[in-house]
CSV table of C-alpha atoms in Angstrom, one decimal:
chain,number,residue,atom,x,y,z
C,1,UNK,CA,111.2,117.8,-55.5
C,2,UNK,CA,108.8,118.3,-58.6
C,3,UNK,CA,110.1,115.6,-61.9
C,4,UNK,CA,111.6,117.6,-64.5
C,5,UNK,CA,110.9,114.9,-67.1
C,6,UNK,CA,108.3,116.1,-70.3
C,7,UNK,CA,105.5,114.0,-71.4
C,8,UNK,CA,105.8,111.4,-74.1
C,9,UNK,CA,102.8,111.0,-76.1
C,10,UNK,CA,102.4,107.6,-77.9
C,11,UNK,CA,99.9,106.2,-80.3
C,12,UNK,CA,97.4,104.4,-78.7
C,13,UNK,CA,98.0,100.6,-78.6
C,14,UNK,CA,101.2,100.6,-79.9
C,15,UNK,CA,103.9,98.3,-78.8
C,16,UNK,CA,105.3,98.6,-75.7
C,17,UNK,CA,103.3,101.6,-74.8
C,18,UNK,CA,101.6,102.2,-71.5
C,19,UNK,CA,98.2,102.8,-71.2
C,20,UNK,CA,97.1,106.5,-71.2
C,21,UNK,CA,96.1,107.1,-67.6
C,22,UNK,CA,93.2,109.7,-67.5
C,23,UNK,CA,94.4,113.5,-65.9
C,24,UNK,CA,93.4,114.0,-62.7
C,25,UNK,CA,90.9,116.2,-61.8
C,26,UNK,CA,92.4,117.4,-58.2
C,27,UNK,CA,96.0,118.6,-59.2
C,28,UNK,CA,97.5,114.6,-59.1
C,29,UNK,CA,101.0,113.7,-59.3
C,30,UNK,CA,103.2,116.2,-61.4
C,31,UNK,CA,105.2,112.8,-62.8
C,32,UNK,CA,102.3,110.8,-64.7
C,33,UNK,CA,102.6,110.2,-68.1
C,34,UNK,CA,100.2,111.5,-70.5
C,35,UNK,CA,99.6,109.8,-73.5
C,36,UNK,CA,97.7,111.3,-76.5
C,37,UNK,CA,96.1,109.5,-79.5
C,38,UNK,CA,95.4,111.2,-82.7
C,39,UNK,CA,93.2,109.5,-85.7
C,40,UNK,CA,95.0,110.3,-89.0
C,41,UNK,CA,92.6,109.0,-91.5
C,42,UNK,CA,89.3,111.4,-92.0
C,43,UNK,CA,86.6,111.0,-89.8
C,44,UNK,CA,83.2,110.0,-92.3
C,45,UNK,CA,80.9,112.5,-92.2
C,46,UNK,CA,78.1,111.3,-89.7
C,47,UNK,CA,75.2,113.4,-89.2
C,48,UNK,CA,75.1,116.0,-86.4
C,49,UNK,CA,79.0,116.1,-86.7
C,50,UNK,CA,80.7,119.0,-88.1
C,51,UNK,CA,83.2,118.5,-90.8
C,52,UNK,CA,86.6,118.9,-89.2
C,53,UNK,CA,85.7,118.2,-85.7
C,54,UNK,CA,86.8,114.9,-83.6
C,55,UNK,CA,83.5,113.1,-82.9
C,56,UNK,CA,85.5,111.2,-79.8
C,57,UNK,CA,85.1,111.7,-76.2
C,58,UNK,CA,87.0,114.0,-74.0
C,59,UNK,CA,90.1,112.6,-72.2
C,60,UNK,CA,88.6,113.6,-69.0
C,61,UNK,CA,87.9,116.0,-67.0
C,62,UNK,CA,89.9,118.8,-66.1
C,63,UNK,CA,89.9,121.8,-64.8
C,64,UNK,CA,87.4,124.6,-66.2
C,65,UNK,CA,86.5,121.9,-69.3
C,66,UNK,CA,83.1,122.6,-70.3
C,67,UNK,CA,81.4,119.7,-72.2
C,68,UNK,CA,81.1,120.1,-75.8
C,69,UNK,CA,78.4,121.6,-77.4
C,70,UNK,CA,75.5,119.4,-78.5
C,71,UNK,CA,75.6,118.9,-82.5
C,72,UNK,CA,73.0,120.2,-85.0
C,73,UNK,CA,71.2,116.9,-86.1
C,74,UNK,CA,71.2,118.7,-89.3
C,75,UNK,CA,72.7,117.9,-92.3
C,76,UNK,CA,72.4,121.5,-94.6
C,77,UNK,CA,69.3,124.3,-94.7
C,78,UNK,CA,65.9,122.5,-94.5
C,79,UNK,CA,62.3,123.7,-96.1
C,80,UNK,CA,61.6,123.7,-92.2
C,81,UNK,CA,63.8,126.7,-91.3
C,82,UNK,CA,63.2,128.7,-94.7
C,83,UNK,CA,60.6,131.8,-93.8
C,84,UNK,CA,58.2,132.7,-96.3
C,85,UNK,CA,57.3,136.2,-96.3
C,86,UNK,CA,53.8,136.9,-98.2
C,87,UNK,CA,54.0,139.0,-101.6
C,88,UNK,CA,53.4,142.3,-101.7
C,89,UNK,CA,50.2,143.6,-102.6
C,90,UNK,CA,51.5,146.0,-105.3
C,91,UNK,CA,53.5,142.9,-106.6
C,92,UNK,CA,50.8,140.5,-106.8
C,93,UNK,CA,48.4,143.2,-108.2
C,94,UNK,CA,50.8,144.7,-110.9
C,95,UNK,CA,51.0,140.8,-112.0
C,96,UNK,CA,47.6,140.1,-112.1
C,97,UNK,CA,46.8,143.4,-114.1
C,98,UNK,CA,49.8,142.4,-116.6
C,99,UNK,CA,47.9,138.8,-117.3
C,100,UNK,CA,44.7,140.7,-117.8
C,101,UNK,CA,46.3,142.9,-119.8
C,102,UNK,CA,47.9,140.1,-122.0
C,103,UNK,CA,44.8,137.5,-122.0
C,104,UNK,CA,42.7,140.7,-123.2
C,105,UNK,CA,45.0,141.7,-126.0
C,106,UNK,CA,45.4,138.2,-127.4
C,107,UNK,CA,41.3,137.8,-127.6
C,108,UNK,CA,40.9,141.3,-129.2
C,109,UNK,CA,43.7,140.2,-131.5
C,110,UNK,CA,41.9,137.0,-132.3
C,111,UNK,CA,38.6,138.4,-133.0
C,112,UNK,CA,40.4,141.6,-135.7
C,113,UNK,CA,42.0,138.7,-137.4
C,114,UNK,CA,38.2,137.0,-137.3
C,115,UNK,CA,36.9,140.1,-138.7
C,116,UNK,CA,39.4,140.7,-141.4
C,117,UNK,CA,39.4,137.5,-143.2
C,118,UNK,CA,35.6,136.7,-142.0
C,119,UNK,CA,33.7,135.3,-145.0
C,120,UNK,CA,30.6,137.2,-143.1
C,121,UNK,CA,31.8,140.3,-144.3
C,122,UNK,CA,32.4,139.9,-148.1
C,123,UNK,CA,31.2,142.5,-150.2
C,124,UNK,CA,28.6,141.4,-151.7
C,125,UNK,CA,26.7,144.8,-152.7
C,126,UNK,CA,28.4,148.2,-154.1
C,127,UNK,CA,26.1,151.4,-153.8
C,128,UNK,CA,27.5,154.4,-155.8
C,129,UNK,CA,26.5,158.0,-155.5
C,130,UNK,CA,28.0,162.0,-156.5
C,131,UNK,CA,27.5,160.5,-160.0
C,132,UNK,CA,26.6,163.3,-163.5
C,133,UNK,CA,28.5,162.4,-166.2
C,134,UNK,CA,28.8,158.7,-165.7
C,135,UNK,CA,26.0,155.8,-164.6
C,136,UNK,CA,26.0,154.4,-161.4
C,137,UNK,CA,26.4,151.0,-163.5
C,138,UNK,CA,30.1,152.2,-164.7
C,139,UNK,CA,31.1,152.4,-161.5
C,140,UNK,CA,29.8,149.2,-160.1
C,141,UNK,CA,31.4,147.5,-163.3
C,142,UNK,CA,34.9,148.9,-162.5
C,143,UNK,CA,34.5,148.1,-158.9
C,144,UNK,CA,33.3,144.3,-159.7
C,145,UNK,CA,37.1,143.2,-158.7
C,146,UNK,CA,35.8,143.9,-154.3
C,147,UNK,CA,33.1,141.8,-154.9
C,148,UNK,CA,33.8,138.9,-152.0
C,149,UNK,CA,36.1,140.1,-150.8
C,150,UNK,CA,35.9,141.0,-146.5
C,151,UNK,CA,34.9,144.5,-146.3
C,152,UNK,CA,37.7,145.2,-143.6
C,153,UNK,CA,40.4,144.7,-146.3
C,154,UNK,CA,39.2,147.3,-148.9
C,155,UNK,CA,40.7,150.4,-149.1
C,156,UNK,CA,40.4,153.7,-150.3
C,157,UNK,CA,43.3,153.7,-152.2
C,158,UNK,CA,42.2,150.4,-154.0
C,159,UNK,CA,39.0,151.9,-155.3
C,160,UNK,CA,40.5,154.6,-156.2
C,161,UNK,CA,43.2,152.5,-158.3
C,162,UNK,CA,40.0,150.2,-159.9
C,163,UNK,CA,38.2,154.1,-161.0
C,164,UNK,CA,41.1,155.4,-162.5
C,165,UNK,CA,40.5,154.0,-166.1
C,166,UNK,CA,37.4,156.2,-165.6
C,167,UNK,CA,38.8,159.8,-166.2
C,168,UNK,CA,36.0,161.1,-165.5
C,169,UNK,CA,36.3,160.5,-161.3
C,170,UNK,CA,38.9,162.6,-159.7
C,171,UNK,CA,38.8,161.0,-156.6
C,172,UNK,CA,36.3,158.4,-154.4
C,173,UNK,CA,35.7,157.6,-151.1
C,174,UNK,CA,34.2,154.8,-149.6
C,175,UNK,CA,32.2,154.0,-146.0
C,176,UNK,CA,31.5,150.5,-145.1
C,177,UNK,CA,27.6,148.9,-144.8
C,178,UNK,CA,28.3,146.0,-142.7
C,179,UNK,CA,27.6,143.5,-142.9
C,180,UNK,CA,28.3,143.0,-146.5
C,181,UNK,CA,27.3,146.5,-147.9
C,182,UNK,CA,29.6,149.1,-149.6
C,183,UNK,CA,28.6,152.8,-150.3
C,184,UNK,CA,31.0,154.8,-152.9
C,185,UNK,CA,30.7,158.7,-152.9
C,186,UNK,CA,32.3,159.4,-156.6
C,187,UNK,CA,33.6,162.8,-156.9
C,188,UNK,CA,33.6,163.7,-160.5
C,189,UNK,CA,35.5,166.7,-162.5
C,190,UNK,CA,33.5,169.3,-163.8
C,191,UNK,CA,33.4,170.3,-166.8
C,192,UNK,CA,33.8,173.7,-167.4
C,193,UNK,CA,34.0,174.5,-171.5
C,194,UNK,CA,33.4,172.9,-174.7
C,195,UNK,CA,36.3,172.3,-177.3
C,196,UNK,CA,35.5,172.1,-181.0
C,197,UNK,CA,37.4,168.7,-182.2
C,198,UNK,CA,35.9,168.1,-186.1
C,199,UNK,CA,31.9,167.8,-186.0
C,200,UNK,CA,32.2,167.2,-182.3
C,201,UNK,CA,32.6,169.3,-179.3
C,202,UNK,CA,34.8,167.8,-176.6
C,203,UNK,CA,33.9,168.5,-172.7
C,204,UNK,CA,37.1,169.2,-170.6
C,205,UNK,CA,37.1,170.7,-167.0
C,206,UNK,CA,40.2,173.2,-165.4
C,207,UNK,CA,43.0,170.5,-165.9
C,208,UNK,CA,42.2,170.1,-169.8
C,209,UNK,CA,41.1,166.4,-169.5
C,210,UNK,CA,38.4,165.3,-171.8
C,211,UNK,CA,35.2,164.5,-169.8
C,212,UNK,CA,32.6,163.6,-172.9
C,213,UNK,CA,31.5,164.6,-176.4
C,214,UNK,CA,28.4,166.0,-178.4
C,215,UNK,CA,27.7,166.9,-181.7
C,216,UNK,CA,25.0,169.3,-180.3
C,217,UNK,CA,26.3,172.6,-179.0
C,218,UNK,CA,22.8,173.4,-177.6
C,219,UNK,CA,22.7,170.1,-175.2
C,220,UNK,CA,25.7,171.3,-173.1
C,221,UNK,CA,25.3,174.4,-170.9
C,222,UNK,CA,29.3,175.4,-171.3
C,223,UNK,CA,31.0,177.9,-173.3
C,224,UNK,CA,32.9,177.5,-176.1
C,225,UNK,CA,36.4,178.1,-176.2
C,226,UNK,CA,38.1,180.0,-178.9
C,227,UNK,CA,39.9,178.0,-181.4
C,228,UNK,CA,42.7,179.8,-180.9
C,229,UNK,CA,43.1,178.5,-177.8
C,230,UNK,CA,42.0,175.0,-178.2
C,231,UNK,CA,44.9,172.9,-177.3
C,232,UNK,CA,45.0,172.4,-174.1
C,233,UNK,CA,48.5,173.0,-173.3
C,234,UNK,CA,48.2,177.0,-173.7
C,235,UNK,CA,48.7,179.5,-171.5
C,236,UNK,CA,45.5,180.8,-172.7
C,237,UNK,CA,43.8,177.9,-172.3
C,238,UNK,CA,45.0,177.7,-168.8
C,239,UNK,CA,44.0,181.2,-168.1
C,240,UNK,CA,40.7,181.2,-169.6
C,241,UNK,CA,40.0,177.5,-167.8
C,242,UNK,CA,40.8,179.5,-164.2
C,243,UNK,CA,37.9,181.8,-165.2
C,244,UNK,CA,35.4,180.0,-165.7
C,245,UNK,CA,36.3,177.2,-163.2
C,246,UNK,CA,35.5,179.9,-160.5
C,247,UNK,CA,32.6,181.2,-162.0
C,248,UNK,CA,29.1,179.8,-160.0
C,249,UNK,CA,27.2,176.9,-162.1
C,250,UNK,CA,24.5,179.4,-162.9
C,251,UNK,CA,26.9,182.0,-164.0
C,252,UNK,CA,29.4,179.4,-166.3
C,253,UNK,CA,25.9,178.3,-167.9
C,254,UNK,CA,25.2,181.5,-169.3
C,255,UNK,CA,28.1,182.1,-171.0
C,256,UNK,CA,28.5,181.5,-174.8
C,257,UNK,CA,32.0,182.0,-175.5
C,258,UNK,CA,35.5,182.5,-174.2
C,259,UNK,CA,38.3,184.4,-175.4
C,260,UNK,CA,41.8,185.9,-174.6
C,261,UNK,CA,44.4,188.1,-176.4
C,262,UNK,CA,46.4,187.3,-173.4
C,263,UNK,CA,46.7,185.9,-170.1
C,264,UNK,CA,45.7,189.3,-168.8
C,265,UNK,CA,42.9,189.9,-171.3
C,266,UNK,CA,40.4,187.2,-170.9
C,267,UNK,CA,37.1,188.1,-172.3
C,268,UNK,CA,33.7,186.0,-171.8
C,269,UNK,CA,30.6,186.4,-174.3
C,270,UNK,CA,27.2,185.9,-172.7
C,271,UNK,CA,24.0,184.1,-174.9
C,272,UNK,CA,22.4,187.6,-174.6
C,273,UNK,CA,25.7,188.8,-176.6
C,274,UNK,CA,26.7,191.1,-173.8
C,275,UNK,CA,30.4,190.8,-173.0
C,276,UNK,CA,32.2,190.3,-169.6
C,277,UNK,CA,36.1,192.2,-169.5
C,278,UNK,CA,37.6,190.3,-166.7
C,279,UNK,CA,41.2,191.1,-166.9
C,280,UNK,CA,44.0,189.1,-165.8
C,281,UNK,CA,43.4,185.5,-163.8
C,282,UNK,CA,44.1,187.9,-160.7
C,283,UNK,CA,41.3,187.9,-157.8
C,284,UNK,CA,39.6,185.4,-159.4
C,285,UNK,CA,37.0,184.4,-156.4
C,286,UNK,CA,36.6,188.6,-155.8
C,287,UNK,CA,35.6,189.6,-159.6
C,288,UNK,CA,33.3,186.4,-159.9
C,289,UNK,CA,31.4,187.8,-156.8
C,290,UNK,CA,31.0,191.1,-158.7
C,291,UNK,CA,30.0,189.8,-162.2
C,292,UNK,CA,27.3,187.6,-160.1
C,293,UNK,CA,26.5,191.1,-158.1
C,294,UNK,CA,25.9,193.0,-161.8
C,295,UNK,CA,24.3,190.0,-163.6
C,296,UNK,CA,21.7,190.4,-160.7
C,297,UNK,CA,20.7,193.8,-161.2
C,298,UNK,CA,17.4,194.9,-162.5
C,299,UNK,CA,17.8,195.7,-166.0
C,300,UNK,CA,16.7,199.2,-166.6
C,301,UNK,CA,15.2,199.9,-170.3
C,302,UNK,CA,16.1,203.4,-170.6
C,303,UNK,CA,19.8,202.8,-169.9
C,304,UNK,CA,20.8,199.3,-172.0
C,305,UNK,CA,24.0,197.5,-170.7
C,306,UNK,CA,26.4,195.7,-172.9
C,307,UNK,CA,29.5,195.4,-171.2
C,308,UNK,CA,30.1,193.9,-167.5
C,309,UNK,CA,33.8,195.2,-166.4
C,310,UNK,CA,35.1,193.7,-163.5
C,311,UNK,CA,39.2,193.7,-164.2
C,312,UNK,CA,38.9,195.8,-161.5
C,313,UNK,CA,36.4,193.3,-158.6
C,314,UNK,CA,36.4,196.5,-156.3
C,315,UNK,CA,34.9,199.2,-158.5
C,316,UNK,CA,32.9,197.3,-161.3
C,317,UNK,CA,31.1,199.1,-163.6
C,318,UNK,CA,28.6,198.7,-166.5
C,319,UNK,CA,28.3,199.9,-169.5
């Protein structure tokens, strides 16, 4: 008859135990006593041995026990086991063009910032040209200030600011001579009619602003404008200035004097003492193309003309 008594497991060593017989592997006696010992202080962390696990030998052998697996002799991941895959070629190329890129914009950076406050390029000579009513010399004296300095950091604007004490420039533009050379094109006003001002007569172009003076009427090609419109704040100043602004150089030069009831009745006076009837400031461009047309025209003895009307620029007539 099979023992009905359970197992008793016992520390290891302890007093009065018995010693833990190994289990048989055939089936033994159903009445042995098994004893068990369990290590209740944690195991130190060897290598190959995974935390947790008993490093200790099996109790035996039993039936359909299968030997324990071998450990790892590794500790964690190692370089050894980590695959490197190569970089993509896109990757590698996009970086590559990025450096280029960079290296290529720092050099071009350096070499503006060489060029800009390069002593190489100082000014060191100002040309000036477009020049009539003032000297090449005037202008070089107000642009004395560039001299020296690098020809990338002049401006338009600056010139322009140095020439305005000069009224008679209305504007300037500039075009570098490197390496040290400076070429102004001065764009003067034109003069358009004479103002009597005491025993002088007074230049001024479209906008009224005085451009020069001369006691002698004959040395200056321009009209004279009627005193009654001499101040240049009129409305008939302004109309009569339109006139003759649009007239051709050739034309304006013959004209002796310039009148005008009105805005719409400005009258012009040639040095031949025919007059010109030009109307209102209306198509200004289309009525000097007819007075140029007429003023053209053979003069025919047998039938004198003394009057050019072209207040109407599409049917002109003489008379």
């Amino acid at each position: 008859m099979a023992s009905t008594r359970k197992p008793t497991f016992k520390p290891a060593g302890s007093p009065g135990g018995h010693d833990a017989r190994p289990p048989r592997t055939g089936g033994g006696e159903a009445g042995g006593v098994i004893s068990a010992q369990r290590d209740l202080k944690p195991e130190a962390a060897s290598p190959g041995i995974t935390p947790g696990k008993s490093a200790g030998k099996p109790s035996g052998k039993g039936t359909g026990s299968k030997p324990a697996a071998k450990a790892s002799t590794s500790s964690g991941p190692s370089g050894d086991n980590v695959i490197a895959f190569p970089e993509p070629k896109r990757r590698r190329h996009r970086r590559v063009m990025w450096w280029t890129i960079s290296v290529v914009t720092a050099l071009v950076a350096v070499l503006i910032a060489g060029a800009i406050f390069s002593p190489v390029l100082a000014v060191r000579s100002i040309t000036v040209d477009g020049t009539t009513l003032l000297t090449p010399d005037a202008v070089q004296k107000a642009l004395s200030p560039l001299d020296g300095k690098p020809l990338p950091q002049v401006s338009e604007q600056e010139i322009n600011e140095l020439l305005k004490p000069l009224v008679q420039v209305r504007s300037a533009t500039m075009e570098a001579r490197p390496p040290s050379g400076l070429l102004v094109h001065v764009n003067e006003r034109v003069p358009v009619a004479l103002l009597k001002q005491g025993d002088s007569y007074i230049m001024v172009d479209v906008d009224g602003v005085q451009l020069g003076a001369t006691k002698d009427l004959s040395a200056v090609a321009l009209p004279l404008i009627d005193a009654g419109a001499a101040s240049t704040n009129t409305e008939l100043f302004k109309a009569i200035a339109a006139v003759l602004d649009t007239l051709p150089a050739d034309v304006r030069a013959r004209m002796s004097t310039a009148s005008a009831a009105s805005p719409d009745a400005v009258e012009l006076k040639l040095v031949d003492g025919k007059t010109v009837v030009w109307g209102n400031a209306e198509d200004r461009e289309l009525k000097a193309k007819a007075l140029e047309a007429l003023l053209k025209m053979p003069a025919d003895p047998k039938v004198p003309v003394s009057v050019y009307d072209v207040s109407v620029p599409r049917h002109p007539f003489t008379k």
